[in-house]
Amino acid sequence: MSTDKRLSVNYYKYLCQKIGSEEDVKVKRLAYIIQDIGTKFYITSGSKGEGLDLRGSDLDIMNVASEFKVYESDRNYREAIFHDNTVPLIMDTDNTPPCFTLLRFLNNIDEQRTDLKQIVENDSQGSLLSNELYKMYYMNLAPSSPMTTSIFHKMHGPCLSDKNDIFDIAYCLKCDQWIFQAQPWIYRPRTTWPPVDIISKITSCGVLFVPIGLKGSCSENLQWRISFSVAEKFLIFSFSHTQLLCYALLKIFLKEIVEKCEDLKGLLCSYFLKTLMFWISEESNPSVWRPNNIIPCFMACLKRLLYCVEYEALLHYFIPDNNLFYLRFNVTNKDKLITILINSYKQGIQCFKYSETLNDYKGLTKEVDLMKGNFRIIFETLELNILFKYHSLIYNFLHNSKTVLSRDIFTIYLSRAHQVVPQKSQNQLRSNNKQKYYKYRRDLSHLVIGTQSDALSGWLLLASFFYVHKNYLISSDIIYYALSKCTDDKELYPIKDIQLNQNQKSVLNFMNREKINIAMKLITVRSFKCSSSSSLVPQELQLMNKQSFKSLNSIVSTTDIAFQMMEDTNKATRPYQCPVNMNDNNSTSATSRLSSEAFQA
């Protein structure tokens, strides 16, 4: 093997350790895909949705509106086979720039739809949906995000962002058709990428519309940008791992080298780099994207970026009439950017010795613990949303889960979803005894399944359930059992940036040979977390914690709750002797008590 190829192979292995191996990327993608399935109307986009978890990346989420549906024309609406209860909107691109459209209501807003008037503006031709009013509506309607406990504080392009910039959420609309402006993309000459089956999947998914107009346009607050986020996700997923790592290198180069110059911050964005990768991939032979050629591949990408900046031309991948670099630069920032690109190209891959992520190439000698990284990704997605729809998860688990890895991750999410169902159940104050008994058995069944998500949280929810139903002895036994799991070999949430002790490392290395759902159950600990309206939270704990358990993300808080529940239990029942030894096979354990009651449900 030549020296250049050997250097590329070594750098490829290094990037797999620092950015992620193929298996690691697969876990990240599956985690977010299954989360999207569980939440039904959410689409995770951006780096994390693509399987990359780079330094400083936030979480980008697209919430597809269920109350609106977009059509290309009146005729398309009339020809639609099925009309549901959604409000139809018609595209109007007569006076809009490429990649943008106005959205007109099919009929004028009448007195019966007063709820829509606050997001509508009228012109001589009828009623238009305003992107600005639409974002304001969601910011005012839901100050607390359905995804987290964070509060929307600002608009960030088409998105609403929390004050800590943890995530961006875009409330968008959908058209089920592949719009006519993008039809030429299907048939234009190309090599073998993207393959025909990917093109077919992309066109069957339609397009999205995000609430932002072209900056400086006279109708900026009324325009909607046509988004191909779903299509782009398909294309990224079709990348070889070498392609994905080159894309990651471009993103790191932008954030950690180019943007070190304050004057260049925000001048380029990740979307431009993604577009660049699409064009290069379409024009090149897929066989060049291999590990022993990764450095020349990246240098070719850098050279192409330099060319695009120099000639101020980067065409939109799906609608080339839109030049993304049109009027993007002035003389000063363009010259600075070109200087950085030229110098970096001359240095070759050594340009990354100044980056925070990749500055230890020569010094990295040990493998990065991917199991730890996989746990953190799954933890992160589980903590985002407590509104998982377990029916949807079960359906897709049965019909679409074809690999062992996907089934393992589905199992984790299903367990989490079963924790949520009893909390959403409403108290049946007027129900008869039979209905109350049915609800009790049903909730108990869900909570027993919910104990499989991690080592602690499901058991504490189960203990709380028995406490609320005045089964104090069983509750106390389960609390003791849960506390026995708070040992040094457990991984605590959040996992990011913690130092593992030797005991944790030994257990983690052993668990690398186990299935990921079993490892999650045995060695990870999630915080005790209930919804604010949960019927599982005892009144004593609600008084103790005025935050209503919206955010208790530390093991200290979790054990405090357990001890408080134990104290309340001892007050609520008769004097209670030494609790059962959960490790004594000859004693009656909480789990054996539980089996006689729960598993009859």
XYZ file of C-alpha atoms in Angstrom:
601
model
C 0.000 0.000 0.000
C 1.332 3.430 -0.916
C 2.186 5.962 1.782
C -0.708 8.252 0.758
C -3.242 5.425 0.968
C -1.864 4.265 4.309
C -2.174 7.819 5.646
C -5.799 7.974 4.457
C -6.634 4.643 6.094
C -5.096 5.755 9.397
C -6.958 9.059 9.261
C -10.195 7.239 8.415
C -9.759 5.057 11.540
C -9.032 8.173 13.580
C -12.220 9.852 12.326
C -14.236 6.735 13.149
C -13.012 7.067 16.730
C -13.604 10.821 16.984
C -16.777 11.231 14.922
C -18.276 7.750 14.874
C -18.001 4.378 13.218
C -20.628 3.042 10.834
C -22.250 1.148 13.715
C -22.247 4.232 15.920
C -23.874 6.337 13.195
C -26.463 3.609 12.646
C -27.449 3.672 16.329
C -27.792 7.471 16.319
C -29.961 7.436 13.202
C -32.183 4.648 14.468
C -32.637 6.382 17.820
C -33.927 9.565 16.195
C -35.981 7.742 13.553
C -37.755 5.703 16.221
C -38.287 8.862 18.256
C -39.921 10.457 15.197
C -42.146 7.389 14.794
C -43.147 7.611 18.442
C -44.052 11.295 18.208
C -45.728 10.946 14.774
C -45.567 14.584 13.625
C -41.912 15.332 14.381
C -38.992 14.971 11.968
C -35.500 15.237 13.417
C -33.246 17.052 10.967
C -29.816 18.658 11.072
C -26.594 16.928 12.094
C -28.084 14.766 14.825
C -30.862 13.477 12.615
C -28.207 12.630 10.009
C -26.241 10.521 12.500
C -23.569 13.077 13.404
C -23.100 14.469 16.897
C -20.483 17.169 16.492
C -19.258 19.712 18.999
C -21.765 22.545 19.435
C -24.531 20.912 17.388
C -28.050 21.772 18.488
C -31.117 19.649 17.838
C -33.211 20.624 14.802
C -36.815 19.443 14.814
C -39.516 19.931 12.205
C -43.083 19.767 13.461
C -45.365 18.987 10.502
C -48.738 20.689 10.960
C -51.679 18.313 10.912
C -54.311 21.008 10.362
C -53.070 22.233 6.951
C -52.250 20.548 3.643
C -50.608 22.276 0.691
C -51.513 21.672 -2.983
C -49.754 22.943 -6.089
C -52.986 24.250 -7.647
C -56.767 24.234 -7.388
C -56.772 21.436 -9.922
C -54.485 19.260 -7.787
C -56.834 19.787 -4.875
C -59.897 18.808 -6.894
C -58.132 15.741 -8.281
C -57.077 14.516 -4.841
C -58.638 11.129 -4.124
C -59.200 11.755 -0.448
C -60.012 14.958 1.435
C -59.671 14.957 5.202
C -60.430 17.715 7.700
C -57.267 19.667 6.935
C -57.421 23.250 5.676
C -56.272 23.338 2.008
C -53.608 25.852 0.935
C -52.639 26.552 -2.680
C -49.110 27.450 -3.828
C -48.703 30.822 -5.572
C -45.255 31.205 -7.172
C -46.102 33.834 -9.812
C -44.204 36.639 -8.102
C -41.834 34.826 -5.780
C -38.131 33.976 -6.197
C -37.057 30.347 -6.821
C -37.499 28.050 -3.779
C -40.141 30.340 -2.273
C -43.917 30.479 -2.549
C -46.979 32.216 -1.175
C -49.646 30.007 0.392
C -53.230 30.993 -0.399
C -56.340 29.716 1.284
C -58.590 27.952 -1.166
C -61.549 29.898 0.167
C -61.719 33.198 2.014
C -61.597 32.895 5.776
C -65.171 33.109 6.965
C -66.663 33.915 10.332
C -66.601 30.251 11.316
C -62.784 30.123 11.288
C -61.960 32.988 13.618
C -59.068 30.900 14.943
C -57.258 31.366 11.615
C -57.693 35.121 11.314
C -54.740 35.860 13.585
C -52.312 34.189 11.123
C -53.832 35.514 7.882
C -53.174 38.564 5.733
C -55.421 39.580 2.839
C -54.593 40.969 -0.571
C -56.625 41.674 -3.716
C -56.716 37.980 -4.629
C -57.774 36.538 -1.282
C -56.281 35.320 1.985
C -52.625 34.400 2.532
C -50.968 32.513 5.374
C -48.337 34.786 6.933
C -45.085 33.102 7.963
C -44.372 35.786 10.542
C -47.806 35.573 12.177
C -47.616 31.780 12.047
C -44.400 31.730 14.078
C -45.763 34.317 16.507
C -48.886 32.206 16.951
C -46.858 29.191 18.070
C -44.571 31.254 20.248
C -47.558 32.722 22.095
C -49.681 29.571 22.061
C -47.103 27.209 23.517
C -44.436 29.034 25.503
C -43.357 25.673 26.858
C -42.085 23.383 24.141
C -43.762 19.995 23.774
C -40.279 18.590 23.302
C -38.660 19.832 26.506
C -39.264 22.035 29.496
C -37.399 24.887 27.830
C -39.240 28.047 26.846
C -39.210 29.658 23.412
C -37.372 32.939 23.721
C -36.506 33.893 20.155
C -36.985 33.300 16.472
C -34.017 31.821 14.672
C -34.683 31.938 10.932
C -37.718 29.710 10.329
C -37.366 28.166 13.809
C -38.250 28.954 17.389
C -35.342 28.506 19.802
C -35.002 28.090 23.550
C -32.885 30.490 25.582
C -30.013 27.992 25.868
C -29.942 27.209 22.125
C -30.373 23.515 22.886
C -32.809 22.983 20.058
C -34.573 24.682 17.155
C -38.103 23.686 16.231
C -39.676 24.657 12.904
C -43.448 24.468 12.551
C -43.837 23.553 8.911
C -46.457 22.512 6.361
C -46.460 19.611 3.916
C -47.341 18.969 0.282
C -47.690 15.274 -0.570
C -46.673 15.879 -4.196
C -43.228 16.381 -5.700
C -43.647 19.967 -6.904
C -43.145 20.986 -10.532
C -40.151 23.320 -9.818
C -38.154 20.246 -8.751
C -39.313 17.889 -11.521
C -36.120 18.396 -13.629
C -34.060 16.998 -10.735
C -35.562 13.541 -11.314
C -34.397 13.221 -14.918
C -31.210 15.280 -15.182
C -27.996 13.472 -16.289
C -25.909 12.035 -13.449
C -23.592 9.153 -12.620
C -24.943 6.317 -10.484
C -25.677 8.496 -7.418
C -28.297 8.857 -6.139
C -29.629 5.411 -7.109
C -33.034 5.063 -8.746
C -34.699 3.569 -5.663
C -33.649 6.561 -3.531
C -35.011 8.980 -6.149
C -38.312 7.086 -6.108
C -38.550 7.228 -2.303
C -37.716 10.926 -2.276
C -40.349 11.921 -4.832
C -43.022 9.890 -3.041
C -42.517 11.892 0.174
C -43.398 15.318 -1.247
C -41.933 18.535 0.167
C -42.214 20.748 3.234
C -42.682 24.504 3.651
C -40.954 26.423 6.429
C -42.045 29.867 7.661
C -39.429 32.249 6.277
C -39.213 34.471 3.209
C -36.346 35.777 1.111
C -34.564 38.469 3.095
C -35.223 41.922 1.703
C -38.134 40.824 -0.477
C -41.202 43.080 -0.538
C -43.373 40.146 0.597
C -40.807 38.583 2.951
C -43.295 38.086 5.805
C -45.723 36.219 3.507
C -43.339 33.917 1.651
C -42.645 30.313 2.635
C -39.407 28.576 1.763
C -39.730 25.212 0.037
C -37.822 22.689 2.132
C -36.409 19.374 0.945
C -35.357 18.208 4.415
C -36.855 14.738 4.052
C -35.228 14.280 0.640
C -31.892 15.488 2.002
C -32.125 13.001 4.852
C -32.591 10.160 2.348
C -29.558 11.369 0.398
C -27.353 11.646 3.493
C -28.428 8.150 4.573
C -27.351 6.843 1.149
C -23.805 8.184 1.648
C -20.987 5.735 2.180
C -19.272 6.200 5.533
C -16.350 7.884 3.773
C -18.739 10.415 2.227
C -20.339 11.062 5.613
C -16.959 11.616 7.255
C -15.954 14.069 4.497
C -19.194 15.946 5.127
C -18.406 15.985 8.856
C -14.906 17.300 8.112
C -16.410 20.183 6.135
C -18.701 21.050 9.043
C -15.819 20.940 11.522
C -13.705 23.028 9.154
C -16.437 25.679 9.002
C -17.118 25.869 12.735
C -13.612 25.466 14.127
C -11.379 27.042 11.491
C -13.321 29.475 9.279
C -15.501 30.880 12.068
C -12.558 31.542 14.335
C -12.480 34.766 12.350
C -15.286 36.831 13.904
C -15.969 38.629 10.627
C -16.847 35.319 8.921
C -19.303 33.942 11.480
C -22.633 33.194 9.828
C -21.285 33.874 6.334
C -21.487 30.187 5.429
C -23.760 27.553 6.930
C -24.028 23.788 7.128
C -26.719 23.760 4.453
C -24.254 25.160 1.905
C -21.793 22.377 2.737
C -24.508 19.763 2.402
C -25.470 21.164 -1.005
C -21.819 21.111 -2.045
C -21.536 17.439 -1.017
C -24.649 16.553 -3.025
C -23.281 18.113 -6.210
C -19.863 16.486 -5.820
C -21.429 13.091 -5.059
C -23.730 13.299 -8.072
C -20.859 14.164 -10.422
C -18.317 11.636 -9.119
C -18.001 7.894 -9.327
C -19.135 6.284 -6.023
C -16.045 4.063 -6.078
C -13.781 7.019 -5.195
C -15.409 7.341 -1.764
C -13.383 4.705 0.054
C -11.326 4.775 3.291
C -7.935 4.680 1.566
C -8.895 7.783 -0.421
C -10.551 9.923 2.256
C -7.882 12.645 2.367
C -7.909 13.289 -1.427
C -11.731 13.252 -1.299
C -11.807 15.915 1.405
C -9.232 18.044 -0.412
C -11.376 17.853 -3.560
C -14.366 19.096 -1.507
C -12.288 21.956 -0.121
C -11.107 22.893 -3.628
C -14.706 22.888 -4.873
C -15.766 25.147 -1.998
C -12.953 27.557 -2.903
C -14.167 27.598 -6.515
C -17.796 28.299 -5.478
C -16.762 31.163 -3.202
C -14.456 32.679 -5.806
C -17.186 32.709 -8.463
C -20.010 33.326 -5.965
C -22.005 30.413 -7.357
C -23.520 27.544 -5.391
C -26.729 26.325 -7.000
C -29.557 24.813 -4.997
C -29.393 21.049 -5.457
C -33.078 20.502 -6.266
C -33.942 23.872 -7.840
C -30.733 25.159 -9.538
C -32.404 28.452 -10.498
C -31.689 29.500 -6.914
C -28.049 30.545 -6.439
C -27.387 30.230 -2.701
C -24.328 32.508 -2.960
C -26.107 35.317 -4.814
C -25.139 38.627 -3.126
C -23.753 36.585 -0.212
C -20.331 38.211 0.002
C -18.769 41.643 0.031
C -15.208 42.323 -1.066
C -13.742 42.165 2.458
C -15.292 38.957 3.762
C -14.869 37.208 0.415
C -11.122 37.945 0.360
C -10.715 36.772 3.970
C -12.588 33.553 3.270
C -10.608 32.824 0.095
C -7.330 33.399 1.974
C -8.339 30.875 4.676
C -9.443 28.322 2.071
C -6.230 28.649 0.051
C -3.994 28.358 3.124
C -5.946 25.365 4.406
C -5.771 23.646 1.038
C -1.987 24.094 0.970
C -1.669 22.589 4.465
C -3.707 19.565 3.483
C -5.238 17.507 6.287
C -2.861 19.218 8.733
C -5.181 22.247 8.664
C -7.177 20.465 11.393
C -4.325 20.681 13.878
C -5.863 24.030 14.874
C -9.368 22.623 15.419
C -10.714 21.679 18.849
C -12.145 18.351 17.709
C -9.321 16.961 15.575
C -6.152 18.456 17.057
C -4.966 15.204 18.710
C -4.481 13.063 15.612
C -0.982 11.913 16.564
C -1.808 11.513 20.237
C -4.989 9.439 20.064
C -4.073 5.817 20.742
C -7.143 4.289 22.377
C -10.603 3.524 21.127
C -13.417 5.899 22.053
C -16.107 4.063 23.994
C -18.927 3.826 21.459
C -21.288 2.084 23.874
C -21.140 5.149 26.117
C -21.840 7.392 23.119
C -24.762 5.227 22.021
C -26.252 5.342 25.519
C -26.010 9.121 25.549
C -27.794 9.465 22.195
C -30.648 7.221 23.315
C -30.843 9.013 26.664
C -30.987 12.350 24.872
C -33.876 11.318 22.654
C -35.772 9.755 25.558
C -35.488 12.980 27.542
C -36.809 15.138 24.693
C -40.419 14.084 24.737
C -42.772 12.218 27.042
C -45.553 12.099 24.446
C -44.546 8.884 22.699
C -47.468 7.124 21.011
C -46.880 3.513 21.916
C -49.465 2.212 19.409
C -47.410 3.709 16.589
C -44.218 2.272 18.081
C -45.734 -1.192 18.389
C -47.064 -1.135 14.814
C -43.701 -0.149 13.362
C -41.887 -2.554 15.673
C -43.983 -5.416 14.292
C -44.046 -4.364 10.622
C -40.908 -2.336 9.892
C -38.267 -3.445 12.379
C -36.055 -5.824 10.385
C -32.723 -5.784 12.219
C -31.671 -6.861 15.700
C -30.371 -3.348 16.449
C -33.635 -1.633 15.469
C -35.647 -4.118 17.568
C -33.401 -3.450 20.566
C -33.859 0.307 20.290
C -37.599 -0.072 19.696
C -37.750 -2.097 22.933
C -36.174 0.768 24.891
C -38.593 3.328 23.454
C -41.594 1.079 23.974
C -40.677 0.690 27.615
C -40.402 4.474 27.962
C -43.740 4.937 26.193
C -45.422 2.495 28.591
C -44.227 4.637 31.499
C -46.122 7.582 30.037
C -49.511 5.980 29.316
C -50.706 5.759 32.967
C -49.623 9.357 33.550
C -51.848 10.535 30.702
C -54.820 8.566 32.031
C -57.464 10.785 33.552
C -58.872 10.089 36.972
C -62.303 8.544 36.589
C -64.117 10.191 39.456
C -67.573 8.975 38.465
C -66.605 5.554 37.197
C -67.888 2.446 38.901
C -65.745 -0.060 40.721
C -65.407 -2.310 37.691
C -64.052 0.541 35.556
C -61.676 1.643 38.315
C -60.403 -1.915 38.681
C -59.877 -2.196 34.924
C -57.931 1.083 34.905
C -55.839 -0.068 37.866
C -54.888 -3.330 36.136
C -54.223 -1.613 32.819
C -51.985 1.072 34.356
C -50.130 -1.549 36.360
C -49.449 -3.584 33.227
C -48.025 -0.529 31.456
C -45.782 0.331 34.410
C -44.421 -3.218 34.712
C -43.347 -3.039 31.046
C -41.937 0.407 31.807
C -39.387 -1.032 34.235
C -37.333 -2.258 31.256
C -36.065 1.147 30.062
C -33.290 1.548 32.652
C -32.259 0.390 36.106
C -34.192 2.881 38.211
C -36.862 5.217 36.838
C -39.476 2.570 35.969
C -39.263 1.038 39.428
C -39.732 4.406 41.146
C -42.781 5.117 38.975
C -44.159 1.718 39.937
C -43.511 2.440 43.612
C -45.282 5.762 43.266
C -48.225 4.016 41.613
C -48.625 1.609 44.550
C -48.208 4.468 47.020
C -51.003 6.480 45.367
C -53.221 3.365 45.594
C -52.297 2.940 49.277
C -50.368 -0.312 48.775
C -47.666 1.016 51.064
C -45.806 -2.211 51.845
C -45.270 -3.105 48.190
C -44.308 0.508 47.489
C -41.713 0.437 50.258
C -40.225 -2.849 49.031
C -39.898 -1.516 45.493
C -38.247 1.690 46.737
C -35.635 -0.337 48.638
C -35.071 -2.413 45.517
C -34.708 0.723 43.375
C -32.220 2.282 45.772
C -30.167 -0.905 45.748
C -29.538 -0.232 42.055
C -27.883 3.147 42.696
C -24.370 1.719 42.665
C -21.039 2.917 41.320
C -21.242 0.783 38.191
C -24.233 2.691 36.812
C -24.130 5.323 34.060
C -26.024 8.433 35.091
C -27.871 10.871 32.824
C -26.541 13.114 31.369
C -23.698 10.904 30.150
C -21.931 13.578 28.107
C -18.557 14.739 29.403
C -18.513 12.621 32.594
C -15.486 10.642 33.768
C -16.082 6.950 34.358
C -14.580 5.219 37.360
C -12.801 1.886 37.003
C -15.871 -0.078 38.085
C -18.040 1.626 35.454
C -15.416 1.008 32.762
C -15.220 -2.700 33.604
C -18.988 -3.118 33.508
C -19.270 -1.074 30.320
C -16.612 -3.181 28.587
C -18.482 -6.317 29.610
C -21.769 -4.861 28.377
C -20.289 -4.117 24.963
C -20.914 -7.781 24.261
C -24.562 -7.511 25.285
C -27.556 -6.267 23.327
C -27.970 -2.536 23.742
C -31.441 -2.744 25.352
C -30.177 -5.205 27.984
C -27.162 -3.024 28.695
C -29.377 0.068 29.014
C -31.617 -1.759 31.495
C -28.784 -3.045 33.652
C -26.253 -0.211 33.860
C -28.030 3.082 33.133
C -30.028 5.246 35.497
C -32.524 7.844 34.322
C -33.983 10.459 36.599
C -37.429 10.114 38.107
C -39.601 12.187 35.805
C -43.359 12.685 35.791
C -45.577 14.987 33.781
C -46.997 17.958 35.657
C -50.525 16.518 35.554
C -49.539 12.935 36.348
C -51.817 10.950 38.620
C -48.794 8.897 39.753
C -47.298 11.644 41.902
C -48.363 11.467 45.566
C -49.721 14.678 47.006
C -46.907 14.725 49.587
C -44.290 14.836 46.862
C -46.189 17.480 44.911
C -46.057 19.670 47.996
C -42.360 18.900 48.453
C -41.514 19.790 44.878
C -43.392 22.792 43.546
C -41.852 22.261 40.109
C -44.276 19.343 39.640
C -41.458 17.031 38.523
C -40.953 18.766 35.207
C -37.185 18.531 35.468
C -35.315 16.370 37.944
C -32.232 15.463 35.967
C -29.875 14.249 38.660
C -29.537 11.092 40.654
C -29.421 13.136 43.860
C -32.932 14.450 43.197
C -34.084 10.952 42.323
C -32.811 9.369 45.519
C -34.186 12.291 47.547
C -37.601 11.520 46.091
C -37.204 7.842 46.923
C -36.277 8.569 50.536
C -39.155 11.035 50.844
C -41.558 8.431 49.480
C -40.158 5.907 51.966
C -40.633 8.330 54.823
C -44.203 9.057 53.736
C -44.820 5.321 53.384
C -43.665 4.627 56.920
C -45.970 7.366 58.190
C -48.893 5.996 56.228
C -48.720 2.418 57.436
C -48.287 0.434 60.625
C -44.821 -0.148 62.109
C -42.930 -2.010 59.496
C -40.115 -4.456 60.164
C -36.857 -4.781 58.291
C -37.458 -4.617 54.565
C -36.927 -7.714 52.500
C -33.472 -8.416 51.154
C -33.782 -7.979 47.407
C -30.800 -10.285 46.878
C -32.070 -13.081 49.138
C -33.623 -15.812 47.019
C -35.336 -17.325 50.062
C -37.232 -14.199 50.996
C -40.388 -12.741 49.510
C -39.111 -9.919 47.313
C -40.956 -6.944 45.934
C -40.787 -8.461 42.477
C -42.332 -11.721 43.652
C -45.080 -9.835 45.474
C -45.581 -7.835 42.342
C -45.816 -10.860 40.078
C -48.888 -12.189 41.832
C -50.686 -8.908 41.282
C -49.305 -7.315 38.146
C -48.880 -10.216 35.779
C -52.466 -11.334 36.183
C -53.471 -8.136 34.372
